[in-house]
mmCIF file of C-alpha atoms in Angstrom:
data_model
loop_
_atom_site.group_PDB
_atom_site.id
_atom_site.type_symbol
_atom_site.label_atom_id
_atom_site.label_comp_id
_atom_site.label_asym_id
_atom_site.label_seq_id
_atom_site.Cartn_x
_atom_site.Cartn_y
_atom_site.Cartn_z
ATOM 1 C CA UNK A 1 -7.601 13.104 -4.312
ATOM 2 C CA UNK A 2 -9.953 14.749 -1.834
ATOM 3 C CA UNK A 3 -9.374 12.905 1.446
ATOM 4 C CA UNK A 4 -12.216 13.595 3.875
ATOM 5 C CA UNK A 5 -12.453 12.517 7.499
ATOM 6 C CA UNK A 6 -15.300 12.965 9.966
ATOM 7 C CA UNK A 7 -13.538 12.490 13.329
ATOM 8 C CA UNK A 8 -9.968 12.526 14.645
ATOM 9 C CA UNK A 9 -9.007 10.182 17.487
ATOM 10 C CA UNK A 10 -5.728 11.194 19.107
ATOM 11 C CA UNK A 11 -3.240 10.285 21.794
ATOM 12 C CA UNK A 12 -2.639 13.448 23.888
ATOM 13 C CA UNK A 13 1.164 13.209 23.663
ATOM 14 C CA UNK A 14 0.891 13.300 19.855
ATOM 15 C CA UNK A 15 0.310 17.026 20.226
ATOM 16 C CA UNK A 16 3.823 17.390 21.664
ATOM 17 C CA UNK A 17 5.191 16.877 18.153
ATOM 18 C CA UNK A 18 5.350 19.371 15.302
ATOM 19 C CA UNK A 19 3.334 17.092 13.003
ATOM 20 C CA UNK A 20 0.713 16.595 15.709
ATOM 21 C CA UNK A 21 0.264 20.350 16.007
ATOM 22 C CA UNK A 22 0.059 20.689 12.224
ATOM 23 C CA UNK A 23 -2.693 18.059 12.062
ATOM 24 C CA UNK A 24 -4.537 19.729 14.949
ATOM 25 C CA UNK A 25 -4.622 22.937 12.932
ATOM 26 C CA UNK A 26 -5.389 21.212 9.622
ATOM 27 C CA UNK A 27 -8.437 19.413 11.011
ATOM 28 C CA UNK A 28 -9.499 22.008 13.592
ATOM 29 C CA UNK A 29 -13.066 21.899 12.233
ATOM 30 C CA UNK A 30 -13.481 18.182 13.107
ATOM 31 C CA UNK A 31 -14.296 16.597 16.470
ATOM 32 C CA UNK A 32 -11.117 15.491 18.287
ATOM 33 C CA UNK A 33 -11.625 12.524 20.607
ATOM 34 C CA UNK A 34 -8.917 11.761 23.163
ATOM 35 C CA UNK A 35 -7.802 8.110 23.410
ATOM 36 C CA UNK A 36 -5.311 6.214 25.535
ATOM 37 C CA UNK A 37 -3.755 4.279 22.663
ATOM 38 C CA UNK A 38 -4.099 4.155 18.901
ATOM 39 C CA UNK A 39 -4.144 0.347 19.268
ATOM 40 C CA UNK A 40 -7.104 0.288 21.662
ATOM 41 C CA UNK A 41 -10.202 2.298 20.827
ATOM 42 C CA UNK A 42 -13.012 0.195 22.360
ATOM 43 C CA UNK A 43 -15.924 1.962 20.685
ATOM 44 C CA UNK A 44 -14.408 1.311 17.254
ATOM 45 C CA UNK A 45 -13.359 -2.259 17.992
ATOM 46 C CA UNK A 46 -16.919 -2.991 19.115
ATOM 47 C CA UNK A 47 -18.476 -1.613 15.927
ATOM 48 C CA UNK A 48 -20.383 -3.965 13.627
ATOM 49 C CA UNK A 49 -18.721 -5.266 10.476
ATOM 50 C CA UNK A 50 -21.281 -3.363 8.425
ATOM 51 C CA UNK A 51 -19.822 -0.131 9.832
ATOM 52 C CA UNK A 52 -16.486 -0.765 8.091
ATOM 53 C CA UNK A 53 -16.969 2.049 5.514
ATOM 54 C CA UNK A 54 -17.828 4.491 8.328
ATOM 55 C CA UNK A 55 -14.716 3.510 10.287
ATOM 56 C CA UNK A 56 -12.618 4.282 7.217
ATOM 57 C CA UNK A 57 -13.659 7.931 7.556
ATOM 58 C CA UNK A 58 -11.892 8.223 10.923
ATOM 59 C CA UNK A 59 -8.325 9.500 11.283
ATOM 60 C CA UNK A 60 -6.179 8.232 14.163
ATOM 61 C CA UNK A 61 -3.201 10.295 15.345
ATOM 62 C CA UNK A 62 -0.639 8.745 17.654
ATOM 63 C CA UNK A 63 2.994 7.991 18.423
ATOM 64 C CA UNK A 64 4.556 4.829 16.992
ATOM 65 C CA UNK A 65 6.179 2.727 19.673
ATOM 66 C CA UNK A 66 7.008 -0.416 17.648
ATOM 67 C CA UNK A 67 10.145 -0.109 15.548
ATOM 68 C CA UNK A 68 11.103 -3.727 14.803
ATOM 69 C CA UNK A 69 12.481 -4.189 11.288
ATOM 70 C CA UNK A 70 11.491 -7.432 9.556
ATOM 71 C CA UNK A 71 13.894 -9.079 7.075
ATOM 72 C CA UNK A 72 12.534 -9.258 3.535
ATOM 73 C CA UNK A 73 13.898 -11.009 0.479
ATOM 74 C CA UNK A 74 11.908 -9.591 -2.413
ATOM 75 C CA UNK A 75 12.419 -6.006 -3.545
ATOM 76 C CA UNK A 76 13.750 -4.853 -0.170
ATOM 77 C CA UNK A 77 16.047 -6.116 2.551
ATOM 78 C CA UNK A 78 13.843 -4.835 5.374
ATOM 79 C CA UNK A 79 10.189 -4.064 6.051
ATOM 80 C CA UNK A 80 10.199 -0.882 8.106
ATOM 81 C CA UNK A 81 7.404 0.192 10.475
ATOM 82 C CA UNK A 82 7.080 3.779 9.375
ATOM 83 C CA UNK A 83 4.889 6.863 9.567
ATOM 84 C CA UNK A 84 1.435 5.343 9.001
ATOM 85 C CA UNK A 85 -0.647 2.208 8.925
ATOM 86 C CA UNK A 86 -4.011 1.506 7.364
ATOM 87 C CA UNK A 87 -5.604 3.426 4.513
ATOM 88 C CA UNK A 88 -8.845 5.273 3.710
ATOM 89 C CA UNK A 89 -9.374 3.141 0.576
ATOM 90 C CA UNK A 90 -11.451 -0.045 0.810
ATOM 91 C CA UNK A 91 -9.844 -2.780 -1.280
ATOM 92 C CA UNK A 92 -11.909 -5.888 -0.573
ATOM 93 C CA UNK A 93 -8.823 -8.099 -0.272
ATOM 94 C CA UNK A 94 -6.712 -5.725 1.871
ATOM 95 C CA UNK A 95 -4.245 -7.767 3.896
ATOM 96 C CA UNK A 96 -4.184 -5.090 6.609
ATOM 97 C CA UNK A 97 -7.681 -6.264 7.557
ATOM 98 C CA UNK A 98 -6.059 -9.543 8.627
ATOM 99 C CA UNK A 99 -3.934 -7.568 11.110
ATOM 100 C CA UNK A 100 -6.376 -4.888 12.206
ATOM 101 C CA UNK A 101 -9.768 -6.479 11.450
ATOM 102 C CA UNK A 102 -12.375 -3.785 10.784
ATOM 103 C CA UNK A 103 -10.072 -1.152 12.325
ATOM 104 C CA UNK A 104 -7.872 -0.838 9.221
ATOM 105 C CA UNK A 105 -8.429 2.921 9.148
ATOM 106 C CA UNK A 106 -5.594 5.398 8.593
ATOM 107 C CA UNK A 107 -3.293 5.920 11.568
ATOM 108 C CA UNK A 108 -0.696 8.680 11.352
ATOM 109 C CA UNK A 109 2.330 8.533 13.630
ATOM 110 C CA UNK A 110 3.752 11.933 14.459
ATOM 111 C CA UNK A 111 7.256 10.938 15.647
ATOM 112 C CA UNK A 112 8.562 10.914 12.072
ATOM 113 C CA UNK A 113 11.991 12.370 12.957
ATOM 114 C CA UNK A 114 12.600 9.530 15.418
ATOM 115 C CA UNK A 115 11.650 6.912 12.812
ATOM 116 C CA UNK A 116 13.799 8.494 10.113
ATOM 117 C CA UNK A 117 16.757 8.816 12.485
ATOM 118 C CA UNK A 118 16.442 5.113 13.296
ATOM 119 C CA UNK A 119 16.241 4.177 9.612
ATOM 120 C CA UNK A 120 19.360 6.202 8.757
ATOM 121 C CA UNK A 121 21.232 4.629 11.683
ATOM 122 C CA UNK A 122 20.305 1.143 10.450
ATOM 123 C CA UNK A 123 21.400 2.130 6.949
ATOM 124 C CA UNK A 124 24.741 3.519 8.160
ATOM 125 C CA UNK A 125 25.522 0.392 10.194
ATOM 126 C CA UNK A 126 24.936 -2.030 7.307
ATOM 127 C CA UNK A 127 27.968 -3.746 5.785
ATOM 128 C CA UNK A 128 26.534 -3.231 2.310
ATOM 129 C CA UNK A 129 23.834 -0.763 1.169
ATOM 130 C CA UNK A 130 20.344 -1.948 2.055
ATOM 131 C CA UNK A 131 16.874 -1.346 0.596
ATOM 132 C CA UNK A 132 14.134 -0.362 3.038
ATOM 133 C CA UNK A 133 10.441 -0.936 2.317
ATOM 134 C CA UNK A 134 8.694 1.956 4.101
ATOM 135 C CA UNK A 135 5.206 1.467 2.625
ATOM 136 C CA UNK A 136 4.190 -2.064 3.578
ATOM 137 C CA UNK A 137 1.572 -0.947 6.130
ATOM 138 C CA UNK A 138 -0.060 1.955 4.295
ATOM 139 C CA UNK A 139 -0.202 3.866 1.018
ATOM 140 C CA UNK A 140 2.350 6.639 1.381
ATOM 141 C CA UNK A 141 0.981 8.742 -1.469
ATOM 142 C CA UNK A 142 -2.283 9.067 0.451
ATOM 143 C CA UNK A 143 -0.382 9.848 3.626
ATOM 144 C CA UNK A 144 1.810 12.390 1.855
ATOM 145 C CA UNK A 145 -1.254 14.305 0.680
ATOM 146 C CA UNK A 146 -1.948 14.935 4.379
ATOM 147 C CA UNK A 147 1.499 15.167 5.995
ATOM 148 C CA UNK A 148 4.199 15.881 3.365
ATOM 149 C CA UNK A 149 6.182 13.097 5.044
ATOM 150 C CA UNK A 150 7.577 11.812 1.746
ATOM 151 C CA UNK A 151 9.137 15.192 1.028
ATOM 152 C CA UNK A 152 11.062 15.046 4.297
ATOM 153 C CA UNK A 153 11.918 11.353 4.011
ATOM 154 C CA UNK A 154 13.038 11.233 0.382
ATOM 155 C CA UNK A 155 15.222 14.332 0.463
ATOM 156 C CA UNK A 156 16.885 13.629 3.800
ATOM 157 C CA UNK A 157 17.597 10.025 2.825
ATOM 158 C CA UNK A 158 19.008 11.295 -0.480
ATOM 159 C CA UNK A 159 21.476 13.470 1.456
ATOM 160 C CA UNK A 160 22.404 11.070 4.248
ATOM 161 C CA UNK A 161 21.509 7.528 3.166
ATOM 162 C CA UNK A 162 23.678 4.931 1.451
ATOM 163 C CA UNK A 163 21.069 2.449 0.293
ATOM 164 C CA UNK A 164 17.532 2.846 -1.080
ATOM 165 C CA UNK A 165 13.959 3.457 0.000
ATOM 166 C CA UNK A 166 10.988 1.879 -1.712
ATOM 167 C CA UNK A 167 7.199 1.944 -1.446
ATOM 168 C CA UNK A 168 4.205 0.905 -3.592
ATOM 169 C CA UNK A 169 0.987 2.806 -4.295
ATOM 170 C CA UNK A 170 -2.437 2.460 -5.899
ATOM 171 C CA UNK A 171 -2.799 6.218 -6.256
ATOM 172 C CA UNK A 172 -1.676 8.869 -8.717
ATOM 173 C CA UNK A 173 -0.842 11.908 -6.540
ATOM 174 C CA UNK A 174 2.823 11.996 -7.555
ATOM 175 C CA UNK A 175 3.085 15.640 -8.601
ATOM 176 C CA UNK A 176 4.628 16.756 -5.265
ATOM 177 C CA UNK A 177 7.408 14.162 -5.643
ATOM 178 C CA UNK A 178 8.573 15.068 -9.122
ATOM 179 C CA UNK A 179 10.825 18.000 -8.212
ATOM 180 C CA UNK A 180 12.343 16.439 -5.085
ATOM 181 C CA UNK A 181 16.101 15.912 -4.844
ATOM 182 C CA UNK A 182 15.931 12.115 -4.573
ATOM 183 C CA UNK A 183 19.376 11.348 -6.110
ATOM 184 C CA UNK A 184 18.146 8.005 -7.407
ATOM 185 C CA UNK A 185 17.815 6.538 -3.912
ATOM 186 C CA UNK A 186 14.035 5.999 -3.961
ATOM 187 C CA UNK A 187 12.333 3.183 -5.886
ATOM 188 C CA UNK A 188 8.692 3.945 -6.680
ATOM 189 C CA UNK A 189 6.431 0.965 -7.426
ATOM 190 C CA UNK A 190 2.956 1.261 -8.876
ATOM 191 C CA UNK A 191 0.408 -1.445 -8.126
ATOM 192 C CA UNK A 192 -1.897 -2.241 -11.051
ATOM 193 C CA UNK A 193 -4.877 -4.432 -11.847
ATOM 194 C CA UNK A 194 -7.406 -4.609 -14.690
ATOM 195 C CA UNK A 195 -9.782 -1.630 -14.610
ATOM 196 C CA UNK A 196 -12.767 -3.897 -13.888
ATOM 197 C CA UNK A 197 -11.056 -5.154 -10.735
ATOM 198 C CA UNK A 198 -10.103 -1.608 -9.718
ATOM 199 C CA UNK A 199 -13.685 -0.429 -10.095
ATOM 200 C CA UNK A 200 -15.339 -3.422 -8.402
ATOM 201 C CA UNK A 201 -12.754 -4.489 -5.811
ATOM 202 C CA UNK A 202 -10.144 -1.743 -5.207
ATOM 203 C CA UNK A 203 -12.724 0.746 -3.976
ATOM 204 C CA UNK A 204 -11.588 4.342 -3.594
ATOM 205 C CA UNK A 205 -8.294 4.036 -5.511
ATOM 206 C CA UNK A 206 -7.044 5.695 -8.705
ATOM 207 C CA UNK A 207 -7.973 4.415 -12.150
ATOM 208 C CA UNK A 208 -5.567 2.248 -14.123
ATOM 209 C CA UNK A 209 -4.931 4.969 -16.701
ATOM 210 C CA UNK A 210 -4.137 7.502 -13.959
ATOM 211 C CA UNK A 211 -1.739 5.057 -12.295
ATOM 212 C CA UNK A 212 0.094 4.441 -15.566
ATOM 213 C CA UNK A 213 0.418 8.182 -16.158
ATOM 214 C CA UNK A 214 1.774 8.673 -12.649
ATOM 215 C CA UNK A 215 4.367 5.912 -13.079
ATOM 216 C CA UNK A 216 5.519 7.460 -16.350
ATOM 217 C CA UNK A 217 5.871 10.855 -14.665
ATOM 218 C CA UNK A 218 7.890 9.443 -11.767
ATOM 219 C CA UNK A 219 10.231 7.621 -14.158
ATOM 220 C CA UNK A 220 10.674 10.814 -16.160
ATOM 221 C CA UNK A 221 11.658 12.560 -12.919
ATOM 222 C CA UNK A 222 14.545 10.093 -12.564
ATOM 223 C CA UNK A 223 13.189 7.747 -9.931
ATOM 224 C CA UNK A 224 13.824 4.042 -10.253
ATOM 225 C CA UNK A 225 10.488 2.345 -10.870
ATOM 226 C CA UNK A 226 8.705 -0.974 -10.677
ATOM 227 C CA UNK A 227 5.343 -2.408 -11.581
ATOM 228 C CA UNK A 228 3.431 -4.504 -9.067
ATOM 229 C CA UNK A 229 0.704 -6.666 -10.626
ATOM 230 C CA UNK A 230 -1.099 -7.449 -7.431
ATOM 231 C CA UNK A 231 -3.030 -9.069 -6.225
ATOM 232 C CA UNK A 232 -3.911 -11.245 -9.180
ATOM 233 C CA UNK A 233 -7.578 -12.142 -8.683
ATOM 234 C CA UNK A 234 -9.023 -15.013 -10.650
ATOM 235 C CA UNK A 235 -12.451 -13.936 -11.776
ATOM 236 C CA UNK A 236 -14.114 -16.252 -14.302
ATOM 237 C CA UNK A 237 -12.603 -14.311 -17.235
ATOM 238 C CA UNK A 238 -9.218 -13.688 -15.646
ATOM 239 C CA UNK A 239 -7.195 -14.563 -18.756
ATOM 240 C CA UNK A 240 -9.060 -11.958 -20.788
ATOM 241 C CA UNK A 241 -8.717 -9.328 -18.048
ATOM 242 C CA UNK A 242 -5.010 -9.828 -17.408
ATOM 243 C CA UNK A 243 -4.209 -10.256 -21.083
ATOM 244 C CA UNK A 244 -5.846 -6.889 -21.772
ATOM 245 C CA UNK A 245 -4.067 -5.352 -18.777
ATOM 246 C CA UNK A 246 -0.638 -6.362 -20.060
ATOM 247 C CA UNK A 247 -1.543 -5.149 -23.547
ATOM 248 C CA UNK A 248 -2.595 -1.759 -22.128
ATOM 249 C CA UNK A 249 0.605 -1.523 -20.111
ATOM 250 C CA UNK A 250 2.655 -2.220 -23.225
ATOM 251 C CA UNK A 251 0.766 0.522 -25.086
ATOM 252 C CA UNK A 252 0.739 3.217 -22.405
ATOM 253 C CA UNK A 253 3.892 2.789 -20.313
ATOM 254 C CA UNK A 254 6.690 5.112 -21.382
ATOM 255 C CA UNK A 255 9.837 3.842 -23.025
ATOM 256 C CA UNK A 256 11.751 4.717 -19.876
ATOM 257 C CA UNK A 257 9.524 2.500 -17.722
ATOM 258 C CA UNK A 258 9.483 -0.356 -20.231
ATOM 259 C CA UNK A 259 13.257 -0.341 -20.593
ATOM 260 C CA UNK A 260 14.295 0.262 -16.976
ATOM 261 C CA UNK A 261 11.441 -0.968 -14.769
ATOM 262 C CA UNK A 262 10.861 -4.349 -13.187
ATOM 263 C CA UNK A 263 7.753 -6.410 -12.402
ATOM 264 C CA UNK A 264 6.520 -8.132 -9.234
ATOM 265 C CA UNK A 265 3.500 -10.451 -9.305
ATOM 266 C CA UNK A 266 1.524 -11.512 -6.231
ATOM 267 C CA UNK A 267 -1.549 -13.755 -6.297
ATOM 268 C CA UNK A 268 -4.354 -12.952 -3.907
ATOM 269 C CA UNK A 269 -4.516 -14.426 -0.429
ATOM 270 C CA UNK A 270 -7.912 -14.110 1.221
ATOM 271 C CA UNK A 271 -9.135 -14.733 4.763
ATOM 272 C CA UNK A 272 -12.167 -15.604 6.834
ATOM 273 C CA UNK A 273 -11.913 -12.168 8.503
ATOM 274 C CA UNK A 274 -12.035 -10.328 5.184
ATOM 275 C CA UNK A 275 -14.926 -12.460 3.977
ATOM 276 C CA UNK A 276 -16.938 -11.764 7.136
ATOM 277 C CA UNK A 277 -16.439 -7.999 6.864
ATOM 278 C CA UNK A 278 -17.145 -7.908 3.129
ATOM 279 C CA UNK A 279 -20.313 -9.970 3.534
ATOM 280 C CA UNK A 280 -21.728 -7.501 6.064
ATOM 281 C CA UNK A 281 -20.309 -4.213 4.767
ATOM 282 C CA UNK A 282 -20.544 -4.850 1.003
ATOM 283 C CA UNK A 283 -23.391 -7.354 0.546
ATOM 284 C CA UNK A 284 -23.596 -6.717 -3.204
ATOM 285 C CA UNK A 285 -19.860 -6.924 -3.844
ATOM 286 C CA UNK A 286 -18.184 -9.614 -5.892
ATOM 287 C CA UNK A 287 -17.408 -12.831 -3.998
ATOM 288 C CA UNK A 288 -13.651 -13.284 -3.763
ATOM 289 C CA UNK A 289 -13.591 -16.699 -2.120
ATOM 290 C CA UNK A 290 -13.809 -19.513 -4.648
ATOM 291 C CA UNK A 291 -13.828 -23.000 -3.170
ATOM 292 C CA UNK A 292 -13.125 -24.543 -6.576
ATOM 293 C CA UNK A 293 -9.786 -22.759 -7.029
ATOM 294 C CA UNK A 294 -8.686 -21.981 -3.445
ATOM 295 C CA UNK A 295 -7.321 -24.003 -0.572
ATOM 296 C CA UNK A 296 -6.460 -23.377 3.074
ATOM 297 C CA UNK A 297 -3.240 -21.543 3.868
ATOM 298 C CA UNK A 298 -2.637 -21.271 7.578
ATOM 299 C CA UNK A 299 -5.263 -20.400 10.110
ATOM 300 C CA UNK A 300 -8.319 -18.848 8.469
ATOM 301 C CA UNK A 301 -6.551 -17.949 5.224
ATOM 302 C CA UNK A 302 -7.013 -19.149 1.664
ATOM 303 C CA UNK A 303 -4.866 -19.055 -1.451
ATOM 304 C CA UNK A 304 -5.121 -20.466 -4.965
ATOM 305 C CA UNK A 305 -4.255 -24.153 -5.349
ATOM 306 C CA UNK A 306 -0.790 -25.005 -6.651
ATOM 307 C CA UNK A 307 -2.080 -26.281 -9.991
ATOM 308 C CA UNK A 308 -4.100 -23.094 -10.476
ATOM 309 C CA UNK A 309 -1.102 -20.948 -9.535
ATOM 310 C CA UNK A 310 1.058 -22.811 -12.038
ATOM 311 C CA UNK A 311 -1.432 -22.054 -14.825
ATOM 312 C CA UNK A 312 -1.540 -18.374 -13.852
ATOM 313 C CA UNK A 313 2.242 -18.105 -13.712
ATOM 314 C CA UNK A 314 2.652 -19.738 -17.123
ATOM 315 C CA UNK A 315 0.070 -17.423 -18.659
ATOM 316 C CA UNK A 316 1.498 -14.216 -17.192
ATOM 317 C CA UNK A 317 5.102 -15.083 -18.017
ATOM 318 C CA UNK A 318 4.151 -15.752 -21.626
ATOM 319 C CA UNK A 319 2.112 -12.553 -21.997
ATOM 320 C CA UNK A 320 4.774 -10.383 -20.363
ATOM 321 C CA UNK A 321 7.598 -11.890 -22.388
ATOM 322 C CA UNK A 322 5.707 -11.008 -25.568
ATOM 323 C CA UNK A 323 4.384 -7.565 -24.585
ATOM 324 C CA UNK A 324 7.021 -6.251 -22.131
ATOM 325 C CA UNK A 325 10.146 -8.227 -22.964
ATOM 326 C CA UNK A 326 12.634 -5.790 -21.395
ATOM 327 C CA UNK A 327 10.953 -5.771 -17.959
ATOM 328 C CA UNK A 328 12.256 -8.611 -15.745
ATOM 329 C CA UNK A 329 9.858 -10.449 -13.438
ATOM 330 C CA UNK A 330 11.586 -10.395 -10.052
ATOM 331 C CA UNK A 331 9.268 -12.978 -8.507
ATOM 332 C CA UNK A 332 5.775 -14.456 -8.569
ATOM 333 C CA UNK A 333 4.319 -15.332 -5.188
#
């Protein structure tokens, strides 16, 4: 993937770190704009919603100051604030927009050694081995193409960690990970959707076929793997789309993935903030809010009604049990 930026915004103390200096050299041909904080860039916050695609071409370089781990009870034990947040892709449902509004651009945090030290300390203090989700705020395959952070993280955790790391992706740049000494301590999860949804809604991400190939390659390299069908989006022909998706997965996933992988399923949650940005920035895009199937869920958020969710769950469980019988569904949410 060719990741292009037009401007770098940076906190001055980020250049005190090795990674900060590496990024300064890597993007020396771009304008570098000094900022006080990666969380407060007034000129970007004040931009119009229609400028969302332009904002996604900015790179923010800073030092992460928040390190609070959040308990999780799905695939991991903890959600870990790690080396990046945001993403250069433009998925129209991206939940990070709920947190960052239009400023969901890629932020790289250069104090990676500090964050990894903290993670290993938390791991060592645990009574039983823990699983740490390090990719909940960004797509680490995209980040790794810029920083090589996964190389450092995966191999050091393999040597010193007791538990496991995990992260999901919508991209296929896994080649650099295949020869790493991971010792089975990293769980790689690939997020998938029907190709029509990828092309129309998950803008700037890898194709379904490329994602499947990448997951097969990672499994062949000995990583533990999972499949994340998410978010499930109920277009008018959703049964056809997701039925065909599961059929394609059954045909193209390797035996190793089908026999040893697991499945997570998450239905889409949408928000007023996302709808406002999409309306202005992507006026011709598909409308994700459907008042006939969705209901309010907290302040300014919408999810599918319980009866609709029950129909979706029944359908997906039946299709998966027939097409991918050896892959357990860990949860549907």
